[in-house]
PDB file of C-alpha atoms and ligand atoms in Angstrom:
ATOM      1  CA  MET A 886       5.563 -13.623 -15.408  1.00 94.00           C
ATOM      2  CA  THR A 887       4.290 -14.746 -12.597  1.00 96.00           C
ATOM      3  CA  ILE A 888       2.511 -13.359  -9.561  1.00 97.00           C
ATOM      4  CA  ARG A 889       1.718 -14.995  -6.182  1.00 97.00           C
ATOM      5  CA  LYS A 890       0.597 -14.455  -2.905  1.00 97.00           C
ATOM      6  CA  ALA A 891       4.015 -13.746  -1.096  1.00 98.00           C
ATOM      7  CA  ASN A 892       5.328 -15.628   2.126  1.00 97.00           C
ATOM      8  CA  SER A 893       7.906 -14.720   5.173  1.00 96.00           C
ATOM      9  CA  SER A 894      11.033 -15.030   2.840  1.00 97.00           C
ATOM     10  CA  ASP A 895       9.846 -12.609   0.420  1.00 97.00           C
ATOM     11  CA  ILE A 896       9.617  -9.739   3.207  1.00 98.00           C
ATOM     12  CA  ILE A 897      13.335  -8.672   2.887  1.00 97.00           C
ATOM     13  CA  GLU A 898      13.025  -8.192  -0.931  1.00 97.00           C
ATOM     14  CA  ILE A 899       9.957  -6.577  -0.579  1.00 98.00           C
ATOM     15  CA  VAL A 900      11.240  -4.510   1.483  1.00 98.00           C
ATOM     16  CA  GLU A 901      14.484  -3.729  -0.693  1.00 97.00           C
ATOM     17  CA  ILE A 902      11.931  -2.629  -3.340  1.00 98.00           C
ATOM     18  CA  HIS A 903      10.144  -0.219  -1.211  1.00 98.00           C
ATOM     19  CA  MET A 904      13.288   1.286  -0.258  1.00 97.00           C
ATOM     20  CA  ASN A 905      14.517   2.034  -3.255  1.00 96.00           C
ATOM     21  CA  ARG A 906      10.954   3.374  -4.899  1.00 96.00           C
ATOM     22  CA  PHE A 907       9.526   5.572  -2.087  1.00 94.00           C
ATOM     23  CA  HIS A 908      12.267   8.179  -1.291  1.00 89.00           C
ATOM     24  CA  ASN A 909      10.657  10.967   0.499  1.00 83.00           C
ATOM     25  CA  PHE A 910       7.664   8.929   1.573  1.00 88.00           C
ATOM     26  CA  PHE A 911       6.874   8.875   5.547  1.00 86.00           C
ATOM     27  CA  LEU A 912       7.012   4.925   6.128  1.00 90.00           C
ATOM     28  CA  THR A 913      10.485   5.356   4.368  1.00 93.00           C
ATOM     29  CA  SER A 914      11.907   7.242   7.160  1.00 89.00           C
ATOM     30  CA  LEU A 915      10.696   5.169   9.900  1.00 91.00           C
ATOM     31  CA  GLY A 916      13.859   2.495   8.273  1.00 91.00           C
ATOM     32  CA  SER A 917      13.944  -0.638   7.236  1.00 94.00           C
ATOM     33  CA  SER A 918      13.259  -2.765  10.710  1.00 93.00           C
ATOM     34  CA  PHE A 919       9.675  -1.315  11.078  1.00 92.00           C
ATOM     35  CA  LEU A 920       8.860  -1.974   6.940  1.00 96.00           C
ATOM     36  CA  ARG A 921      10.308  -5.479   7.980  1.00 96.00           C
ATOM     37  CA  ILE A 922       7.590  -5.868  10.721  1.00 94.00           C
ATOM     38  CA  PHE A 923       5.173  -3.594   8.203  1.00 94.00           C
ATOM     39  CA  TYR A 924       5.151  -5.701   5.479  1.00 97.00           C
ATOM     40  CA  LYS A 925       5.024  -8.861   7.390  1.00 95.00           C
ATOM     41  CA  ALA A 926       1.746  -7.790   8.474  1.00 94.00           C
ATOM     42  CA  PHE A 927       0.089  -8.294   5.332  1.00 96.00           C
ATOM     43  CA  LEU A 928       0.772 -11.906   5.436  1.00 95.00           C
ATOM     44  CA  LYS A 929      -2.473 -12.361   7.724  1.00 90.00           C
ATOM     45  CA  SER A 930      -5.949 -11.998   6.798  1.00 87.00           C
ATOM     46  CA  PRO A 931      -7.456  -9.444   5.840  1.00 89.00           C
ATOM     47  CA  GLY A 932      -4.114  -8.086   4.766  1.00 94.00           C
ATOM     48  CA  ILE A 933      -2.552  -8.961   1.039  1.00 96.00           C
ATOM     49  CA  LEU A 934       0.459  -8.895   0.136  1.00 98.00           C
ATOM     50  CA  LEU A 935       1.179 -10.438  -3.503  1.00 98.00           C
ATOM     51  CA  VAL A 936       4.862 -10.477  -5.349  1.00 98.00           C
ATOM     52  CA  LEU A 937       5.889 -10.518  -8.984  1.00 98.00           C
ATOM     53  CA  GLU A 938       8.466 -13.057 -10.412  1.00 97.00           C
ATOM     54  CA  ASP A 939      10.384 -12.601 -13.479  1.00 96.00           C
ATOM     55  CA  GLU A 940      13.327 -14.059 -14.489  1.00 93.00           C
ATOM     56  CA  GLY A 941      13.454 -16.075 -11.259  1.00 92.00           C
ATOM     57  CA  GLU A 942      13.187 -13.282  -9.272  1.00 95.00           C
ATOM     58  CA  VAL A 943      10.602 -10.969  -7.343  1.00 97.00           C
ATOM     59  CA  LYS A 944      10.827  -7.662  -9.189  1.00 98.00           C
ATOM     60  CA  GLY A 945       7.561  -6.205  -7.708  1.00 98.00           C
ATOM     61  CA  PHE A 946       4.953  -6.071  -5.112  1.00 98.00           C
ATOM     62  CA  VAL A 947       1.707  -5.061  -4.194  1.00 98.00           C
ATOM     63  CA  ALA A 948       0.254  -5.018  -0.386  1.00 98.00           C
ATOM     64  CA  GLY A 949      -3.461  -3.779   0.538  1.00 96.00           C
ATOM     65  CA  THR A 950      -5.982  -4.831   2.441  1.00 94.00           C
ATOM     66  CA  ARG A 951      -9.909  -7.112   1.577  1.00 92.00           C
ATOM     67  CA  ASP A 952     -11.621  -4.154   3.811  1.00 89.00           C
ATOM     68  CA  ASN A 953     -10.277  -1.006   5.228  1.00 88.00           C
ATOM     69  CA  ARG A 954     -12.282  -0.645   8.214  1.00 86.00           C
ATOM     70  CA  GLY A 955      -9.984  -0.685  11.237  1.00 85.00           C
ATOM     71  CA  PHE A 956      -7.418  -2.505   9.043  1.00 86.00           C
ATOM     72  CA  TYR A 957      -4.213  -0.688  10.722  1.00 86.00           C
ATOM     73  CA  LYS A 958      -5.623  -1.590  14.349  1.00 86.00           C
ATOM     74  CA  LYS A 959      -5.744  -4.967  13.364  1.00 87.00           C
ATOM     75  CA  ILE A 960      -2.502  -5.564  11.972  1.00 86.00           C
ATOM     76  CA  VAL A 961      -1.430  -3.555  14.967  1.00 86.00           C
ATOM     77  CA  LYS A 962      -3.647  -6.375  17.459  1.00 86.00           C
ATOM     78  CA  ASN A 963      -2.728  -8.956  15.198  1.00 86.00           C
ATOM     79  CA  ASN A 964       1.079  -8.372  15.845  1.00 86.00           C
ATOM     80  CA  PHE A 965       1.090  -6.654  19.174  1.00 86.00           C
ATOM     81  CA  LEU A 966       4.660  -7.381  20.247  1.00 89.00           C
ATOM     82  CA  SER A 967       6.090  -6.510  17.097  1.00 88.00           C
ATOM     83  CA  PHE A 968       4.824  -3.023  17.057  1.00 87.00           C
ATOM     84  CA  PHE A 969       5.212  -2.464  20.252  1.00 88.00           C
ATOM     85  CA  LEU A 970       8.917  -3.012  20.350  1.00 88.00           C
ATOM     86  CA  ILE A 971       9.694  -1.175  17.292  1.00 88.00           C
ATOM     87  CA  GLY A 972       7.046   1.606  18.690  1.00 87.00           C
ATOM     88  CA  ILE A 973       9.228   1.416  21.937  1.00 90.00           C
ATOM     89  CA  LYS A 974      12.382   1.929  18.976  1.00 86.00           C
ATOM     90  CA  LEU A 975      10.920   4.725  17.814  1.00 85.00           C
ATOM     91  CA  LEU A 976      10.174   6.805  20.493  1.00 87.00           C
ATOM     92  CA  PHE A 977      13.269   7.476  20.986  1.00 84.00           C
ATOM     93  CA  ALA A 978      14.720   7.688  17.831  1.00 85.00           C
ATOM     94  CA  LYS A 979      11.782   9.385  16.166  1.00 85.00           C
ATOM     95  CA  PRO A 980       9.181  10.358  18.623  1.00 83.00           C
ATOM     96  CA  ALA A 981       7.137  12.806  16.136  1.00 83.00           C
ATOM     97  CA  SER A 982       6.911   9.783  13.642  1.00 82.00           C
ATOM     98  CA  LEU A 983       5.307   7.768  15.913  1.00 80.00           C
ATOM     99  CA  LEU A 984       2.621  10.664  16.803  1.00 80.00           C
ATOM    100  CA  ARG A 985       2.031  10.459  12.798  1.00 80.00           C
ATOM    101  CA  VAL A 986       1.569   6.790  12.696  1.00 80.00           C
ATOM    102  CA  GLY A 987      -0.859   7.178  15.374  1.00 79.00           C
ATOM    103  CA  TYR A 988      -2.912  10.194  13.678  1.00 75.00           C
ATOM    104  CA  LYS A 989      -3.035   7.660  10.545  1.00 75.00           C
ATOM    105  CA  ILE A 990      -4.481   4.587  12.526  1.00 76.00           C
ATOM    106  CA  ILE A 991      -7.317   7.021  13.545  1.00 76.00           C
ATOM    107  CA  LYS A 992      -7.678   8.500  10.549  1.00 73.00           C
ATOM    108  CA  SER A 993      -8.228   5.302   9.301  1.00 71.00           C
ATOM    109  CA  ASP A 994     -11.159   4.644  11.260  1.00 68.00           C
ATOM    110  CA  LYS A 995     -13.142   7.808   9.552  1.00 70.00           C
ATOM    111  CA  ASN A 996     -13.588   6.486   6.335  1.00 69.00           C
ATOM    112  CA  SER A 997     -17.573   6.912   5.716  1.00 72.00           C
ATOM    113  CA  ILE A 998     -17.105   4.440   2.621  1.00 83.00           C
ATOM    114  CA  ILE A 999     -16.288   1.058   2.891  1.00 88.00           C
ATOM    115  CA  PHE A1000     -13.675  -0.565   0.337  1.00 92.00           C
ATOM    116  CA  ALA A1001     -10.412  -2.822  -0.563  1.00 94.00           C
ATOM    117  CA  GLU A1002      -7.604  -0.513  -0.270  1.00 95.00           C
ATOM    118  CA  LEU A1003      -4.292  -0.696  -2.155  1.00 97.00           C
ATOM    119  CA  LEU A1004      -1.554   0.569   0.472  1.00 96.00           C
ATOM    120  CA  SER A1005       1.607   0.214  -1.395  1.00 97.00           C
ATOM    121  CA  ILE A1006       2.644  -0.873  -5.172  1.00 97.00           C
ATOM    122  CA  ALA A1007       6.238  -0.747  -6.649  1.00 97.00           C
ATOM    123  CA  SER A1008       8.093  -2.508  -9.505  1.00 97.00           C
ATOM    124  CA  LYS A1009      12.113  -2.597  -9.218  1.00 96.00           C
ATOM    125  CA  LYS A1010      11.946  -1.333 -13.051  1.00 93.00           C
ATOM    126  CA  ASN A1011       9.447   1.036 -14.997  1.00 92.00           C
ATOM    127  CA  LYS A1012       7.740  -0.011 -17.720  1.00 91.00           C
ATOM    128  CA  ARG A1013       7.908  -3.583 -17.839  1.00 94.00           C
ATOM    129  CA  GLY A1014       4.321  -4.274 -17.473  1.00 95.00           C
ATOM    130  CA  TYR A1015       4.980  -5.326 -14.138  1.00 97.00           C
ATOM    131  CA  GLY A1016       3.039  -2.526 -12.227  1.00 97.00           C
ATOM    132  CA  LYS A1017      -0.251  -3.349 -14.399  1.00 96.00           C
ATOM    133  CA  LEU A1018       0.290  -6.972 -13.898  1.00 97.00           C
ATOM    134  CA  LEU A1019       0.541  -6.311 -10.161  1.00 98.00           C
ATOM    135  CA  LEU A1020      -2.591  -3.857  -9.925  1.00 97.00           C
ATOM    136  CA  LYS A1021      -4.394  -6.810 -12.214  1.00 96.00           C
ATOM    137  CA  GLY A1022      -3.152  -9.361  -9.281  1.00 97.00           C
ATOM    138  CA  PHE A1023      -4.397  -7.242  -6.431  1.00 97.00           C
ATOM    139  CA  GLU A1024      -7.707  -6.989  -7.599  1.00 96.00           C
ATOM    140  CA  SER A1025      -8.247 -10.482  -8.945  1.00 94.00           C
ATOM    141  CA  GLU A1026      -7.056 -11.282  -5.242  1.00 94.00           C
ATOM    142  CA  VAL A1027      -9.816  -8.737  -3.915  1.00 93.00           C
ATOM    143  CA  ASN A1028     -12.338  -9.935  -6.079  1.00 90.00           C
ATOM    144  CA  ASN A1029     -11.597 -13.503  -5.050  1.00 87.00           C
ATOM    145  CA  TYR A1030     -13.278 -13.237  -2.144  1.00 79.00           C
ATOM    146  CA  ASN A1031     -15.587  -9.990  -2.222  1.00 76.00           C
ATOM    147  CA  PRO A1032     -18.978 -11.088  -1.415  1.00 74.00           C
ATOM    148  CA  ASP A1033     -20.000  -6.948  -1.360  1.00 77.00           C
ATOM    149  CA  LEU A1034     -17.888  -6.149  -4.626  1.00 83.00           C
ATOM    150  CA  LEU A1035     -16.536  -3.598  -2.194  1.00 88.00           C
ATOM    151  CA  PRO A1036     -14.530  -1.047  -5.072  1.00 94.00           C
ATOM    152  CA  VAL A1037     -10.628  -1.008  -4.411  1.00 96.00           C
ATOM    153  CA  ALA A1038      -9.364   2.733  -3.501  1.00 96.00           C
ATOM    154  CA  LEU A1039      -6.325   3.984  -2.738  1.00 96.00           C
ATOM    155  CA  THR A1040      -3.818   7.575  -2.094  1.00 94.00           C
ATOM    156  CA  THR A1041      -1.212   9.041  -3.835  1.00 95.00           C
ATOM    157  CA  ASP A1042       0.124  12.433  -4.280  1.00 94.00           C
ATOM    158  CA  TYR A1043      -1.617  15.258  -6.209  1.00 96.00           C
ATOM    159  CA  ASP A1044       1.310  17.266  -6.471  1.00 94.00           C
ATOM    160  CA  GLU A1045       4.189  16.125  -8.960  1.00 92.00           C
ATOM    161  CA  ASN A1046       2.631  12.482  -9.232  1.00 94.00           C
ATOM    162  CA  GLU A1047       1.608  12.660 -13.044  1.00 95.00           C
ATOM    163  CA  LYS A1048       3.121   9.029 -14.062  1.00 93.00           C
ATOM    164  CA  ALA A1049       1.214   7.166 -11.246  1.00 94.00           C
ATOM    165  CA  VAL A1050      -1.718   9.167 -11.730  1.00 97.00           C
ATOM    166  CA  ARG A1051      -1.979   8.147 -15.328  1.00 96.00           C
ATOM    167  CA  PHE A1052      -0.962   4.614 -14.018  1.00 96.00           C
ATOM    168  CA  TYR A1053      -4.323   4.486 -12.181  1.00 97.00           C
ATOM    169  CA  ARG A1054      -6.309   6.103 -14.121  1.00 97.00           C
ATOM    170  CA  ASP A1055      -5.100   4.126 -17.385  1.00 97.00           C
ATOM    171  CA  SER A1056      -6.295   0.882 -15.078  1.00 97.00           C
ATOM    172  CA  GLY A1057      -9.841   2.531 -14.633  1.00 96.00           C
ATOM    173  CA  TYR A1058      -9.618   3.958 -11.441  1.00 98.00           C
ATOM    174  CA  VAL A1059     -11.509   7.123 -10.816  1.00 97.00           C
ATOM    175  CA  VAL A1060     -11.360  10.276  -8.592  1.00 97.00           C
ATOM    176  CA  LEU A1061     -13.044   9.667  -5.401  1.00 95.00           C
ATOM    177  CA  GLU A1062     -11.803  12.667  -3.614  1.00 94.00           C
ATOM    178  CA  VAL A1063      -9.150  15.202  -3.229  1.00 96.00           C
ATOM    179  CA  PHE A1064      -7.743  15.816   0.438  1.00 92.00           C
ATOM    180  CA  GLU A1065      -5.309  17.080   2.613  1.00 90.00           C
ATOM    181  CA  SER A1066      -3.148  14.394   4.678  1.00 83.00           C
ATOM    182  CA  PHE A1067      -0.722  15.284   7.654  1.00 76.00           C
ATOM    183  CA  ARG A1068       0.766  18.813   6.852  1.00 77.00           C
ATOM    184  CA  GLY A1069      -1.495  19.787   4.906  1.00 85.00           C
ATOM    185  CA  ARG A1070      -0.289  16.928   1.818  1.00 87.00           C
ATOM    186  CA  LYS A1071      -2.628  17.007  -0.759  1.00 94.00           C
ATOM    187  CA  MET A1072      -3.428  13.788  -1.816  1.00 94.00           C
ATOM    188  CA  TYR A1073      -5.990  11.916  -4.726  1.00 96.00           C
ATOM    189  CA  ARG A1074      -8.495   9.164  -3.484  1.00 95.00           C
ATOM    190  CA  PHE A1075      -9.196   7.259  -6.318  1.00 97.00           C
ATOM    191  CA  ILE A1076     -11.641   3.749  -6.609  1.00 97.00           C
ATOM    192  CA  LYS A1077     -12.635   1.905  -9.025  1.00 96.00           C
ATOM    193  CA  TYR A1078     -16.026  -0.339  -8.441  1.00 93.00           C
ATOM    194  CA  PHE A1079     -16.578  -3.797  -9.865  1.00 87.00           C
ATOM    195  CA  ASN A1080     -20.663  -3.971  -9.653  1.00 73.00           C
ATOM    196  CA  ASN A1081     -20.507  -4.523 -13.385  1.00 55.00           C
ATOM    197  CA  ILE A1082     -18.020  -7.475 -13.800  1.00 47.00           C
TER     198      ILE A1082
HETATM  199  C1  COA B1199       4.021   3.081 -10.176  1.00 61.03           C
HETATM  200  C2  COA B1199       4.891   1.727 -10.665  1.00 61.03           C
HETATM  201  C3  COA B1199       3.974   0.993 -10.037  1.00 61.03           C
HETATM  202  C4  COA B1199       4.047   1.629 -12.268  1.00 61.03           C
HETATM  203  O1  COA B1199       5.081  -0.022 -12.370  1.00 61.03           O
HETATM  204  P1  COA B1199       5.544  -0.208 -13.818  1.00 61.03           P
HETATM  205  O2  COA B1199       6.158  -1.218 -13.599  1.00 61.03           O
HETATM  206  O3  COA B1199       6.559   0.829 -14.220  1.00 61.03           O
HETATM  207  O4  COA B1199       4.598  -0.101 -14.627  1.00 61.03           O
HETATM  208  P2  COA B1199       4.125  -0.829 -15.759  1.00 61.03           P
HETATM  209  O5  COA B1199       5.373  -1.272 -16.623  1.00 61.03           O
HETATM  210  O6  COA B1199       3.224  -1.879 -16.282  1.00 61.03           O
HETATM  211  O7  COA B1199       3.808   0.223 -16.637  1.00 61.03           O
HETATM  212  C5  COA B1199       2.255   1.194 -16.300  1.00 61.03           C
HETATM  213  C6  COA B1199       1.965   2.317 -17.269  1.00 61.03           C
HETATM  214  O8  COA B1199       2.694   3.625 -15.793  1.00 61.03           O
HETATM  215  C7  COA B1199       3.323   4.290 -16.261  1.00 61.03           C
HETATM  216  N1  COA B1199       4.199   5.062 -15.231  1.00 61.03           N
HETATM  217  C8  COA B1199       3.769   4.767 -14.447  1.00 61.03           C
HETATM  218  N2  COA B1199       5.079   4.633 -13.300  1.00 61.03           N
HETATM  219  C9  COA B1199       5.999   5.720 -13.914  1.00 61.03           C
HETATM  220  C10 COA B1199       7.084   5.820 -13.430  1.00 61.03           C
HETATM  221  N3  COA B1199       7.438   6.761 -12.316  1.00 61.03           N
HETATM  222  N4  COA B1199       8.085   6.289 -14.732  1.00 61.03           N
HETATM  223  C11 COA B1199       7.445   5.479 -15.872  1.00 61.03           C
HETATM  224  N5  COA B1199       6.502   5.377 -16.177  1.00 61.03           N
HETATM  225  C12 COA B1199       5.438   5.361 -15.308  1.00 61.03           C
HETATM  226  C13 COA B1199       4.407   3.682 -17.187  1.00 61.03           C
HETATM  227  O9  COA B1199       4.832   4.904 -18.070  1.00 61.03           O
HETATM  228  C14 COA B1199       3.128   2.813 -18.166  1.00 61.03           C
HETATM  229  O10 COA B1199       2.235   3.537 -19.005  1.00 61.03           O
HETATM  230  P3  COA B1199       2.223   2.896 -20.252  1.00 61.03           P
HETATM  231  O11 COA B1199       0.878   1.586 -20.221  1.00 61.03           O
HETATM  232  O12 COA B1199       1.570   3.793 -21.409  1.00 61.03           O
HETATM  233  O13 COA B1199       3.508   2.146 -20.934  1.00 61.03           O
HETATM  234  C15 COA B1199       6.204   1.845 -10.392  1.00 61.03           C
HETATM  235  O14 COA B1199       6.404   3.740 -11.300  1.00 61.03           O
HETATM  236  C16 COA B1199       6.841   1.953  -9.304  1.00 61.03           C
HETATM  237  O15 COA B1199       7.181   1.330  -9.132  1.00 61.03           O
HETATM  238  N6  COA B1199       6.822   3.534  -8.817  1.00 61.03           N
HETATM  239  C17 COA B1199       7.580   3.723  -7.662  1.00 61.03           C
HETATM  240  C18 COA B1199       6.578   3.786  -6.358  1.00 61.03           C
HETATM  241  C19 COA B1199       5.153   4.230  -6.421  1.00 61.03           C
HETATM  242  O16 COA B1199       5.224   5.629  -6.644  1.00 61.03           O
HETATM  243  N7  COA B1199       4.114   3.762  -6.292  1.00 61.03           N
HETATM  244  C20 COA B1199       2.542   4.227  -6.315  1.00 61.03           C
HETATM  245  C21 COA B1199       2.773   5.043  -5.024  1.00 61.03           C
HETATM  246  S1  COA B1199       0.697   5.174  -5.374  1.00 61.03           S
END
């Protein structure tokens, strides 16, 4: 099993894994065209996009940012034309979802704590060790260029999500806060500090 930086030829596979593993998630509802633009944006700094290969194929991915400050604004700015065109498409097909994207962008700027952020992680099959390796790979990638030793944070559902919650706790993450996201969806924010390494 190896972890490597993703490149543009991995995007289709990453989107397929996302579509299969993130049912009932808002981003999934925006469709694979949106997700292709979304994940492609992580190929540029401060984005991080890694894939795990096993038996000669991509079995999972992890996406995030080295620094949460203004991240969504940066990726939209860096990929303005693609997001503008998909935004027009969404405006006609799913106008309410555009509002939610805007809410997410504005909300993400309001965090008072600075951290590296894991935004998406998925493996094709559970319990093969892919998830833990991807998480470790993400943390190493953050720590390779992390002079300020920023912690890594992530959000995950509070309800009916015991397995993922255990996965993060077992990997050294602690609850920073419980908060309500869009339409009152209860979420955990987990954090892991690296000050002692
Ligand atoms: C969360 C996820 C990435 C874990 O990946 P994984 O490949 O199963 O991880 P590992 O094989 O390294 O297993 C790590 C631990 O997580 C547990 N786990 C986490 N989510 C699980 C799930 N949905 N089903 C079964 N086990 C799960 C495993 O039991 C395992 O525990 P163990 O070490 O005590 O055996 C994977 O379940 C997944 O892709 N889920 C769908 C997408 C998702 O929910 N992502 C996280 C959203 S915040």
